[in-house]
PDB file of C-alpha atoms in Angstrom:
ATOM      1  CA  MET A 209      11.919 -14.836 -26.059  1.00  0.00           C
ATOM      2  CA  LYS A 210      10.963 -11.259 -25.588  1.00  0.00           C
ATOM      3  CA  GLU A 211      13.704  -8.666 -24.901  1.00  0.00           C
ATOM      4  CA  ILE A 212      13.324  -5.844 -22.665  1.00  0.00           C
ATOM      5  CA  HIS A 213      16.330  -3.087 -22.168  1.00  0.00           C
ATOM      6  CA  VAL A 214      17.345  -2.308 -18.492  1.00  0.00           C
ATOM      7  CA  SER A 215      16.989   1.343 -20.375  1.00  0.00           C
ATOM      8  CA  GLN A 216      13.370   1.231 -20.795  1.00  0.00           C
ATOM      9  CA  ILE A 217      12.466  -0.157 -17.216  1.00  0.00           C
ATOM     10  CA  ALA A 218      14.691   2.901 -15.542  1.00  0.00           C
ATOM     11  CA  ASN A 219      12.339   5.259 -17.286  1.00  0.00           C
ATOM     12  CA  THR A 220       9.074   3.708 -16.423  1.00  0.00           C
ATOM     13  CA  VAL A 221      10.286   3.279 -12.536  1.00  0.00           C
ATOM     14  CA  GLU A 222      10.973   6.912 -13.056  1.00  0.00           C
ATOM     15  CA  ARG A 223       7.605   7.941 -14.410  1.00  0.00           C
ATOM     16  CA  LEU A 224       5.695   5.388 -11.959  1.00  0.00           C
ATOM     17  CA  CYS A 225       7.463   7.417  -8.905  1.00  0.00           C
ATOM     18  CA  ILE A 226       6.250  10.708  -9.941  1.00  0.00           C
ATOM     19  CA  GLU A 227       2.772   9.236 -10.819  1.00  0.00           C
ATOM     20  CA  ALA A 228       2.149   7.505  -7.719  1.00  0.00           C
ATOM     21  CA  CYS A 229       2.625  10.544  -5.442  1.00  0.00           C
ATOM     22  CA  THR A 230       0.806  12.800  -7.313  1.00  0.00           C
ATOM     23  CA  ILE A 231      -2.290  10.860  -8.477  1.00  0.00           C
ATOM     24  CA  LEU A 232      -4.557   8.906  -7.050  1.00  0.00           C
ATOM     25  CA  SER A 233      -6.335   6.048  -8.920  1.00  0.00           C
ATOM     26  CA  GLU A 234     -10.533   6.528 -10.038  1.00  0.00           C
ATOM     27  CA  ASP A 235     -11.262   3.673  -6.975  1.00  0.00           C
ATOM     28  CA  TRP A 236     -10.090   5.954  -4.429  1.00  0.00           C
ATOM     29  CA  TRP A 237     -12.246   8.985  -5.419  1.00  0.00           C
ATOM     30  CA  GLN A 238     -15.234   6.432  -5.496  1.00  0.00           C
ATOM     31  CA  ALA A 239     -14.824   5.498  -2.102  1.00  0.00           C
ATOM     32  CA  MET A 240     -13.985   9.125  -1.017  1.00  0.00           C
ATOM     33  CA  ASP A 241     -17.345  10.123  -2.139  1.00  0.00           C
ATOM     34  CA  LYS A 242     -19.081   7.116  -0.254  1.00  0.00           C
ATOM     35  CA  ALA A 243     -17.218   7.907   2.818  1.00  0.00           C
ATOM     36  CA  ILE A 244     -18.220  11.506   2.981  1.00  0.00           C
ATOM     37  CA  ALA A 245     -22.190  10.409   2.091  1.00  0.00           C
ATOM     38  CA  GLN A 246     -22.083   7.834   5.114  1.00  0.00           C
ATOM     39  CA  GLU A 247     -19.971  10.069   7.514  1.00  0.00           C
ATOM     40  CA  GLU A 248     -22.396  11.082  10.160  1.00  0.00           C
ATOM     41  CA  SER A 249     -19.698  13.923  12.127  1.00  0.00           C
ATOM     42  CA  PRO A 250     -19.758  17.956  10.423  1.00  0.00           C
ATOM     43  CA  LEU A 251     -16.402  17.908  11.048  1.00  0.00           C
ATOM     44  CA  GLY A 252     -15.426  14.344   9.721  1.00  0.00           C
ATOM     45  CA  ARG A 253     -17.352  15.481   6.497  1.00  0.00           C
ATOM     46  CA  GLU A 254     -15.208  18.845   6.154  1.00  0.00           C
ATOM     47  CA  ILE A 255     -12.162  16.625   6.655  1.00  0.00           C
ATOM     48  CA  LEU A 256     -12.857  13.771   4.229  1.00  0.00           C
ATOM     49  CA  GLU A 257     -13.468  17.065   1.512  1.00  0.00           C
ATOM     50  CA  LEU A 258     -10.259  18.789   2.444  1.00  0.00           C
ATOM     51  CA  LEU A 259      -8.727  15.528   1.754  1.00  0.00           C
ATOM     52  CA  LYS A 260      -9.784  15.288  -1.936  1.00  0.00           C
ATOM     53  CA  GLU A 261      -9.316  19.104  -2.401  1.00  0.00           C
ATOM     54  CA  ASN A 262      -5.533  18.207  -1.492  1.00  0.00           C
ATOM     55  CA  ALA A 263      -5.671  15.510  -3.685  1.00  0.00           C
ATOM     56  CA  ARG A 264      -7.141  17.345  -6.982  1.00  0.00           C
ATOM     57  CA  LEU A 265      -4.318  20.118  -6.472  1.00  0.00           C
ATOM     58  CA  ALA A 266      -1.655  17.604  -6.077  1.00  0.00           C
ATOM     59  CA  ALA A 267      -2.880  15.953  -9.723  1.00  0.00           C
ATOM     60  CA  SER A 268      -3.428  19.324 -10.916  1.00  0.00           C
ATOM     61  CA  THR A 269       0.050  20.893 -10.270  1.00  0.00           C
ATOM     62  CA  SER A 270       2.065  17.459 -10.357  1.00  0.00           C
ATOM     63  CA  GLU A 271       2.659  18.053  -7.027  1.00  0.00           C
ATOM     64  CA  ALA A 272       3.283  15.390  -3.789  1.00  0.00           C
ATOM     65  CA  ILE A 273       0.007  14.326  -2.408  1.00  0.00           C
ATOM     66  CA  CYS A 274       1.970  14.149   1.040  1.00  0.00           C
ATOM     67  CA  GLN A 275       5.317  15.362   2.228  1.00  0.00           C
ATOM     68  CA  ASP A 276       6.106  11.838   3.299  1.00  0.00           C
ATOM     69  CA  THR A 277       6.441  10.408  -0.072  1.00  0.00           C
ATOM     70  CA  GLY A 278       7.616   7.247   1.228  1.00  0.00           C
ATOM     71  CA  ILE A 279      10.350   4.394   0.965  1.00  0.00           C
ATOM     72  CA  ALA A 280       9.866   3.096  -3.075  1.00  0.00           C
ATOM     73  CA  VAL A 281       8.251  -0.146  -2.550  1.00  0.00           C
ATOM     74  CA  VAL A 282       8.462  -1.992  -6.275  1.00  0.00           C
ATOM     75  CA  PHE A 283       6.517  -4.983  -7.310  1.00  0.00           C
ATOM     76  CA  LEU A 284       7.993  -7.254 -10.487  1.00  0.00           C
ATOM     77  CA  GLU A 285       5.838  -9.793 -12.302  1.00  0.00           C
ATOM     78  CA  ILE A 286       8.364 -11.075 -14.276  1.00  0.00           C
ATOM     79  CA  GLY A 287       7.236 -13.504 -17.514  1.00  0.00           C
ATOM     80  CA  GLN A 288       9.287 -16.621 -17.680  1.00  0.00           C
ATOM     81  CA  ASP A 289       9.547 -15.663 -21.236  1.00  0.00           C
ATOM     82  CA  VAL A 290      11.391 -12.186 -20.800  1.00  0.00           C
ATOM     83  CA  ARG A 291      14.644 -11.601 -21.127  1.00  0.00           C
ATOM     84  CA  ILE A 292      16.018  -8.401 -19.322  1.00  0.00           C
ATOM     85  CA  THR A 293      19.551  -6.880 -21.439  1.00  0.00           C
ATOM     86  CA  GLY A 294      21.679  -4.184 -21.394  1.00  0.00           C
ATOM     87  CA  GLY A 295      22.586  -3.961 -17.487  1.00  0.00           C
ATOM     88  CA  SER A 296      21.022  -5.113 -13.407  1.00  0.00           C
ATOM     89  CA  LEU A 297      17.261  -5.449 -13.260  1.00  0.00           C
ATOM     90  CA  TYR A 298      18.062  -3.917  -9.740  1.00  0.00           C
ATOM     91  CA  GLU A 299      20.171  -1.541 -10.256  1.00  0.00           C
ATOM     92  CA  ALA A 300      18.001  -0.221 -13.521  1.00  0.00           C
ATOM     93  CA  ILE A 301      15.021  -0.012 -10.733  1.00  0.00           C
ATOM     94  CA  ASN A 302      17.013   1.860  -8.204  1.00  0.00           C
ATOM     95  CA  GLU A 303      18.286   4.458 -11.490  1.00  0.00           C
ATOM     96  CA  GLY A 304      14.268   5.138 -11.650  1.00  0.00           C
ATOM     97  CA  VAL A 305      13.960   5.887  -8.167  1.00  0.00           C
ATOM     98  CA  CYS A 306      16.530   8.066  -8.079  1.00  0.00           C
ATOM     99  CA  ARG A 307      15.634  10.037 -11.236  1.00  0.00           C
ATOM    100  CA  GLY A 308      11.877   9.933 -10.401  1.00  0.00           C
ATOM    101  CA  TYR A 309      12.290  11.211  -6.966  1.00  0.00           C
ATOM    102  CA  THR A 310      14.616  14.406  -8.260  1.00  0.00           C
ATOM    103  CA  ARG A 311      13.028  14.931 -11.250  1.00  0.00           C
ATOM    104  CA  GLY A 312       9.372  15.153  -9.236  1.00  0.00           C
ATOM    105  CA  TYR A 313      10.843  16.645  -6.462  1.00  0.00           C
ATOM    106  CA  LEU A 314       9.839  14.204  -3.865  1.00  0.00           C
ATOM    107  CA  ARG A 315      11.647  14.098  -0.602  1.00  0.00           C
ATOM    108  CA  LYS A 316      14.170  11.334   0.140  1.00  0.00           C
ATOM    109  CA  SER A 317      13.589   9.851   3.147  1.00  0.00           C
ATOM    110  CA  VAL A 318      15.784   6.624   2.741  1.00  0.00           C
ATOM    111  CA  VAL A 319      18.772   6.495   5.332  1.00  0.00           C
ATOM    112  CA  LYS A 320      21.740   4.242   4.662  1.00  0.00           C
ATOM    113  CA  ASP A 321      21.810   2.534   8.021  1.00  0.00           C
ATOM    114  CA  PRO A 322      19.307   2.012  10.595  1.00  0.00           C
ATOM    115  CA  LEU A 323      21.953   3.557  13.745  1.00  0.00           C
ATOM    116  CA  ILE A 324      24.063   5.835  11.844  1.00  0.00           C
ATOM    117  CA  ARG A 325      20.979   7.407  10.096  1.00  0.00           C
ATOM    118  CA  GLN A 326      22.961   9.313   6.970  1.00  0.00           C
ATOM    119  CA  ASN A 327      20.696  10.089   3.992  1.00  0.00           C
ATOM    120  CA  THR A 328      21.452   8.061   0.708  1.00  0.00           C
ATOM    121  CA  GLY A 329      20.592  11.634  -0.865  1.00  0.00           C
ATOM    122  CA  ASP A 330      18.330   9.836  -3.731  1.00  0.00           C
ATOM    123  CA  ASN A 331      15.519   7.734  -1.929  1.00  0.00           C
ATOM    124  CA  THR A 332      17.246   4.535  -3.224  1.00  0.00           C
ATOM    125  CA  PRO A 333      17.383   1.572  -2.688  1.00  0.00           C
ATOM    126  CA  ALA A 334      13.846   0.611  -2.874  1.00  0.00           C
ATOM    127  CA  ILE A 335      12.582  -1.950  -1.653  1.00  0.00           C
ATOM    128  CA  ILE A 336      11.784  -5.042  -4.299  1.00  0.00           C
ATOM    129  CA  HIS A 337       9.645  -7.554  -4.727  1.00  0.00           C
ATOM    130  CA  THR A 338      10.289  -9.966  -7.706  1.00  0.00           C
ATOM    131  CA  GLU A 339       7.800 -12.759  -9.082  1.00  0.00           C
ATOM    132  CA  ILE A 340       8.117 -14.880 -11.766  1.00  0.00           C
ATOM    133  CA  VAL A 341       4.860 -15.557 -14.291  1.00  0.00           C
ATOM    134  CA  PRO A 342       3.831 -17.227 -17.440  1.00  0.00           C
ATOM    135  CA  GLY A 343       4.004 -14.927 -20.265  1.00  0.00           C
ATOM    136  CA  SER A 344       6.184 -12.825 -21.782  1.00  0.00           C
ATOM    137  CA  ASN A 345       5.227  -9.380 -19.747  1.00  0.00           C
ATOM    138  CA  LEU A 346       7.041  -7.385 -17.158  1.00  0.00           C
ATOM    139  CA  LYS A 347       4.580  -5.749 -14.989  1.00  0.00           C
ATOM    140  CA  ILE A 348       5.869  -3.088 -12.722  1.00  0.00           C
ATOM    141  CA  THR A 349       3.948  -1.445  -9.664  1.00  0.00           C
ATOM    142  CA  VAL A 350       5.501   1.155  -8.121  1.00  0.00           C
ATOM    143  CA  ALA A 351       3.686   1.847  -3.780  1.00  0.00           C
ATOM    144  CA  PRO A 352       5.507   4.759  -2.136  1.00  0.00           C
ATOM    145  CA  LYS A 353       4.878   3.722   1.838  1.00  0.00           C
ATOM    146  CA  GLY A 354       5.105   6.491   3.841  1.00  0.00           C
ATOM    147  CA  ILE A 355       6.553   5.805   7.362  1.00  0.00           C
ATOM    148  CA  GLY A 356       3.583   7.214   9.506  1.00  0.00           C
ATOM    149  CA  SER A 357       1.191   4.383   9.134  1.00  0.00           C
ATOM    150  CA  GLU A 358       4.005   2.006   8.600  1.00  0.00           C
ATOM    151  CA  ASN A 359       5.113   2.173  12.309  1.00  0.00           C
ATOM    152  CA  THR A 360       1.202   1.662  13.552  1.00  0.00           C
ATOM    153  CA  SER A 361       1.405  -1.840  10.867  1.00  0.00           C
ATOM    154  CA  GLY A 362       1.513  -5.156  13.062  1.00  0.00           C
ATOM    155  CA  LEU A 363       2.547  -8.986  12.764  1.00  0.00           C
ATOM    156  CA  LYS A 364       1.602 -11.782  15.045  1.00  0.00           C
ATOM    157  CA  MET A 365       1.549 -15.436  15.222  1.00  0.00           C
ATOM    158  CA  LEU A 366      -1.975 -16.672  16.277  1.00  0.00           C
ATOM    159  CA  LYS A 367      -2.822 -20.375  16.858  1.00  0.00           C
ATOM    160  CA  PRO A 368      -5.110 -21.922  15.314  1.00  0.00           C
ATOM    161  CA  ALA A 369      -7.430 -22.331  18.227  1.00  0.00           C
ATOM    162  CA  ASP A 370      -8.043 -18.001  17.938  1.00  0.00           C
ATOM    163  CA  GLY A 371      -9.447 -18.891  14.774  1.00  0.00           C
ATOM    164  CA  LYS A 372     -11.647 -16.169  13.485  1.00  0.00           C
ATOM    165  CA  GLU A 373     -12.435 -14.018  16.492  1.00  0.00           C
ATOM    166  CA  GLY A 374      -8.924 -14.415  17.780  1.00  0.00           C
ATOM    167  CA  ILE A 375      -7.966 -12.319  13.860  1.00  0.00           C
ATOM    168  CA  ILE A 376     -10.663  -9.914  14.571  1.00  0.00           C
ATOM    169  CA  ARG A 377      -9.168  -9.083  17.960  1.00  0.00           C
ATOM    170  CA  TYR A 378      -5.899  -8.222  16.726  1.00  0.00           C
ATOM    171  CA  VAL A 379      -6.913  -6.128  14.012  1.00  0.00           C
ATOM    172  CA  LEU A 380      -8.890  -4.161  16.089  1.00  0.00           C
ATOM    173  CA  GLU A 381      -5.935  -3.621  18.603  1.00  0.00           C
ATOM    174  CA  VAL A 382      -3.834  -3.085  16.036  1.00  0.00           C
ATOM    175  CA  VAL A 383      -5.870   0.127  14.854  1.00  0.00           C
ATOM    176  CA  GLU A 384      -7.140   1.117  17.777  1.00  0.00           C
ATOM    177  CA  GLN A 385      -3.435   1.534  18.990  1.00  0.00           C
ATOM    178  CA  ALA A 386      -2.695   3.455  15.953  1.00  0.00           C
ATOM    179  CA  GLY A 387      -5.633   5.788  16.465  1.00  0.00           C
ATOM    180  CA  PRO A 388      -4.593   9.135  14.450  1.00  0.00           C
ATOM    181  CA  ASN A 389      -1.007   8.486  13.488  1.00  0.00           C
ATOM    182  CA  PRO A 390      -1.754   6.814   9.994  1.00  0.00           C
ATOM    183  CA  CYS A 391      -4.003   9.898   8.911  1.00  0.00           C
ATOM    184  CA  PRO A 392      -7.126   8.017   8.812  1.00  0.00           C
ATOM    185  CA  PRO A 393      -9.426   7.353   6.905  1.00  0.00           C
ATOM    186  CA  ILE A 394      -6.672   4.607   6.710  1.00  0.00           C
ATOM    187  CA  ILE A 395      -6.666   1.436   4.107  1.00  0.00           C
ATOM    188  CA  VAL A 396      -6.102  -2.220   6.255  1.00  0.00           C
ATOM    189  CA  GLY A 397      -4.064  -4.586   4.501  1.00  0.00           C
ATOM    190  CA  ILE A 398      -4.182  -8.076   6.056  1.00  0.00           C
ATOM    191  CA  GLY A 399      -2.159 -11.061   5.070  1.00  0.00           C
ATOM    192  CA  LEU A 400      -3.493 -14.589   6.750  1.00  0.00           C
ATOM    193  CA  GLY A 401      -1.481 -17.148   6.749  1.00  0.00           C
ATOM    194  CA  GLY A 402       2.113 -18.909   5.033  1.00  0.00           C
ATOM    195  CA  ASN A 403       4.754 -17.904   7.891  1.00  0.00           C
ATOM    196  CA  PHE A 404       6.051 -14.813   9.498  1.00  0.00           C
ATOM    197  CA  GLU A 405       7.428 -13.078   6.492  1.00  0.00           C
ATOM    198  CA  LYS A 406       4.657 -14.713   3.886  1.00  0.00           C
ATOM    199  CA  ALA A 407       2.063 -12.858   5.928  1.00  0.00           C
ATOM    200  CA  ALA A 408       3.754  -9.230   6.275  1.00  0.00           C
ATOM    201  CA  LEU A 409       4.385  -9.435   2.188  1.00  0.00           C
ATOM    202  CA  LEU A 410       0.768 -10.502   1.736  1.00  0.00           C
ATOM    203  CA  ALA A 411      -0.525  -7.621   4.051  1.00  0.00           C
ATOM    204  CA  LYS A 412       1.596  -4.938   1.859  1.00  0.00           C
ATOM    205  CA  LYS A 413      -0.157  -6.854  -1.478  1.00  0.00           C
ATOM    206  CA  ALA A 414      -3.206  -6.368  -0.209  1.00  0.00           C
ATOM    207  CA  LEU A 415      -3.237  -2.501  -0.137  1.00  0.00           C
ATOM    208  CA  LEU A 416      -2.468  -2.852  -3.966  1.00  0.00           C
ATOM    209  CA  ARG A 417      -6.114  -3.983  -5.036  1.00  0.00           C
ATOM    210  CA  PRO A 418      -8.402  -1.453  -6.130  1.00  0.00           C
ATOM    211  CA  LEU A 419     -10.834  -0.290  -2.934  1.00  0.00           C
ATOM    212  CA  GLY A 420     -14.477  -1.676  -2.754  1.00  0.00           C
ATOM    213  CA  GLN A 421     -13.054  -5.483  -4.359  1.00  0.00           C
ATOM    214  CA  ARG A 422     -13.882  -8.021  -2.468  1.00  0.00           C
ATOM    215  CA  HIS A 423     -11.889 -11.300  -2.064  1.00  0.00           C
ATOM    216  CA  LEU A 424     -13.217 -13.530  -4.439  1.00  0.00           C
ATOM    217  CA  ALA A 425     -13.437 -16.342  -1.336  1.00  0.00           C
ATOM    218  CA  PRO A 426     -16.938 -15.607   0.056  1.00  0.00           C
ATOM    219  CA  HIS A 427     -16.021 -16.381   3.750  1.00  0.00           C
ATOM    220  CA  ILE A 428     -12.765 -14.187   3.055  1.00  0.00           C
ATOM    221  CA  ALA A 429     -14.841 -11.342   1.415  1.00  0.00           C
ATOM    222  CA  GLU A 430     -17.286 -11.848   4.812  1.00  0.00           C
ATOM    223  CA  LEU A 431     -14.669 -11.239   7.110  1.00  0.00           C
ATOM    224  CA  GLU A 432     -13.398  -7.852   5.274  1.00  0.00           C
ATOM    225  CA  GLU A 433     -16.790  -6.627   5.796  1.00  0.00           C
ATOM    226  CA  GLU A 434     -17.038  -7.399   9.363  1.00  0.00           C
ATOM    227  CA  LEU A 435     -13.788  -6.325   9.797  1.00  0.00           C
ATOM    228  CA  LEU A 436     -14.401  -2.477   8.071  1.00  0.00           C
ATOM    229  CA  GLN A 437     -17.813  -2.331  10.492  1.00  0.00           C
ATOM    230  CA  LYS A 438     -16.060  -3.260  13.188  1.00  0.00           C
ATOM    231  CA  ILE A 439     -12.972  -0.421  12.602  1.00  0.00           C
ATOM    232  CA  ASN A 440     -15.516   2.070  11.507  1.00  0.00           C
ATOM    233  CA  ALA A 441     -17.257   1.791  14.981  1.00  0.00           C
ATOM    234  CA  THR A 442     -14.149   2.344  17.015  1.00  0.00           C
ATOM    235  CA  GLY A 443     -15.008   6.350  16.338  1.00  0.00           C
ATOM    236  CA  ILE A 444     -11.680   7.253  15.821  1.00  0.00           C
ATOM    237  CA  GLY A 445     -12.717   8.825  12.474  1.00  0.00           C
ATOM    238  CA  PRO A 446     -11.072  10.789   9.877  1.00  0.00           C
ATOM    239  CA  GLN A 447      -7.896  11.997  10.706  1.00  0.00           C
ATOM    240  CA  GLY A 448      -8.511  10.919  14.181  1.00  0.00           C
ATOM    241  CA  LEU A 449     -11.037  13.805  15.376  1.00  0.00           C
ATOM    242  CA  GLY A 450     -13.857  11.144  15.602  1.00  0.00           C
ATOM    243  CA  GLY A 451     -16.624  10.193  13.434  1.00  0.00           C
ATOM    244  CA  ARG A 452     -17.881   7.122  11.537  1.00  0.00           C
ATOM    245  CA  ILE A 453     -15.567   6.841   8.687  1.00  0.00           C
ATOM    246  CA  THR A 454     -12.027   5.105  10.143  1.00  0.00           C
ATOM    247  CA  ALA A 455     -11.201   2.915   7.236  1.00  0.00           C
ATOM    248  CA  LEU A 456     -11.914   3.087   3.909  1.00  0.00           C
ATOM    249  CA  ASP A 457     -11.575  -0.462   3.017  1.00  0.00           C
ATOM    250  CA  VAL A 458     -10.250  -3.834   4.242  1.00  0.00           C
ATOM    251  CA  HIS A 459      -8.336  -6.319   1.856  1.00  0.00           C
ATOM    252  CA  ILE A 460      -6.954  -9.661   3.138  1.00  0.00           C
ATOM    253  CA  GLU A 461      -5.002 -11.695   1.093  1.00  0.00           C
ATOM    254  CA  THR A 462      -4.070 -15.328   2.262  1.00  0.00           C
ATOM    255  CA  TYR A 463      -2.045 -18.082   1.656  1.00  0.00           C
ATOM    256  CA  PRO A 464      -1.531 -21.815   3.027  1.00  0.00           C
ATOM    257  CA  THR A 465      -0.188 -22.446   6.319  1.00  0.00           C
ATOM    258  CA  HIS A 466       1.603 -24.714   8.626  1.00  0.00           C
ATOM    259  CA  ILE A 467      -0.974 -27.193  10.779  1.00  0.00           C
ATOM    260  CA  GLY A 468       0.258 -25.251  13.922  1.00  0.00           C
ATOM    261  CA  GLY A 469       0.141 -21.669  12.764  1.00  0.00           C
ATOM    262  CA  LEU A 470      -2.109 -18.421  12.112  1.00  0.00           C
ATOM    263  CA  PRO A 471       0.231 -15.890  10.743  1.00  0.00           C
ATOM    264  CA  VAL A 472      -1.482 -12.302  10.967  1.00  0.00           C
ATOM    265  CA  ALA A 473       0.004  -9.482   9.363  1.00  0.00           C
ATOM    266  CA  VAL A 474      -1.602  -5.947   9.654  1.00  0.00           C
ATOM    267  CA  ASN A 475      -0.470  -3.254   7.217  1.00  0.00           C
ATOM    268  CA  ILE A 476      -1.980   0.028   7.786  1.00  0.00           C
ATOM    269  CA  GLN A 477      -2.038   2.656   5.183  1.00  0.00           C
ATOM    270  CA  CYS A 478      -3.182   6.216   5.192  1.00  0.00           C
ATOM    271  CA  HIS A 479      -5.851   7.815   3.161  1.00  0.00           C
ATOM    272  CA  ALA A 480      -3.717   7.964   0.064  1.00  0.00           C
ATOM    273  CA  ALA A 481      -3.717   4.861  -1.475  1.00  0.00           C
ATOM    274  CA  ARG A 482      -0.171   5.509  -3.481  1.00  0.00           C
ATOM    275  CA  HIS A 483       0.309   3.055  -6.225  1.00  0.00           C
ATOM    276  CA  ALA A 484       0.909   3.322 -10.130  1.00  0.00           C
ATOM    277  CA  GLU A 485       1.921   0.206 -12.470  1.00  0.00           C
ATOM    278  CA  ALA A 486       2.884  -0.383 -15.884  1.00  0.00           C
ATOM    279  CA  LEU A 487       3.119  -3.492 -18.111  1.00  0.00           C
ATOM    280  CA  LEU A 488       6.071  -3.864 -20.679  1.00  0.00           C
TER     281      LEU A 488
END
């Protein structure tokens, strides 16, 4: 059985927090170039170019892409043949978040209580999702999530009779109500199926998929394309100032569900698709 010490986990999370908030992946740059080529509004193209310049500056100076460095969402895929040694796994992750947000000069945005609103001072605790998988590796993905886009997300328990058209109506409703608030062009993560909480988690995980990569199921891939076209026909445009490119992409993840249900969750992400991962 492979052993991984908690100190290695904390060090890795520290590094990933900084990387995720300062460096965007290659698929993002490709998606932005495609968006600029498709955008018909001169102002929209100028905004997209400025977003690219902002990302270039962030990467070259190791400074945050956005002042809202979010709440740290950490996805763990733990191989069933891995043994964590030296202490608590979750404590190690929170230690890594604390050190990463401090060393990286990242804004600390987490409050201890939803009503009392006292800042924890170190951006912990993280939101941690754990999955046990075959093998002897530990995969860690850190996905900081800002609240501007998170506040515009939604979930609805549709009926099976609502079908595909009901899904499309609801997704467009969420996007149109969001308007400029999530700093478009957005990335739209959608969770279909499961139950109330599963749909929300699917929508969040959908945001981790590389931009431009379609779902393996043809009918879901087709729905992603249809939704992307309809969202970009709303005219909201870059930063909500009008144009063709309201969304860079739409990703859908699905799960089996009850015969009487059709849960749909929509998790909106701003243009900066921030996440970083490591395999231990």
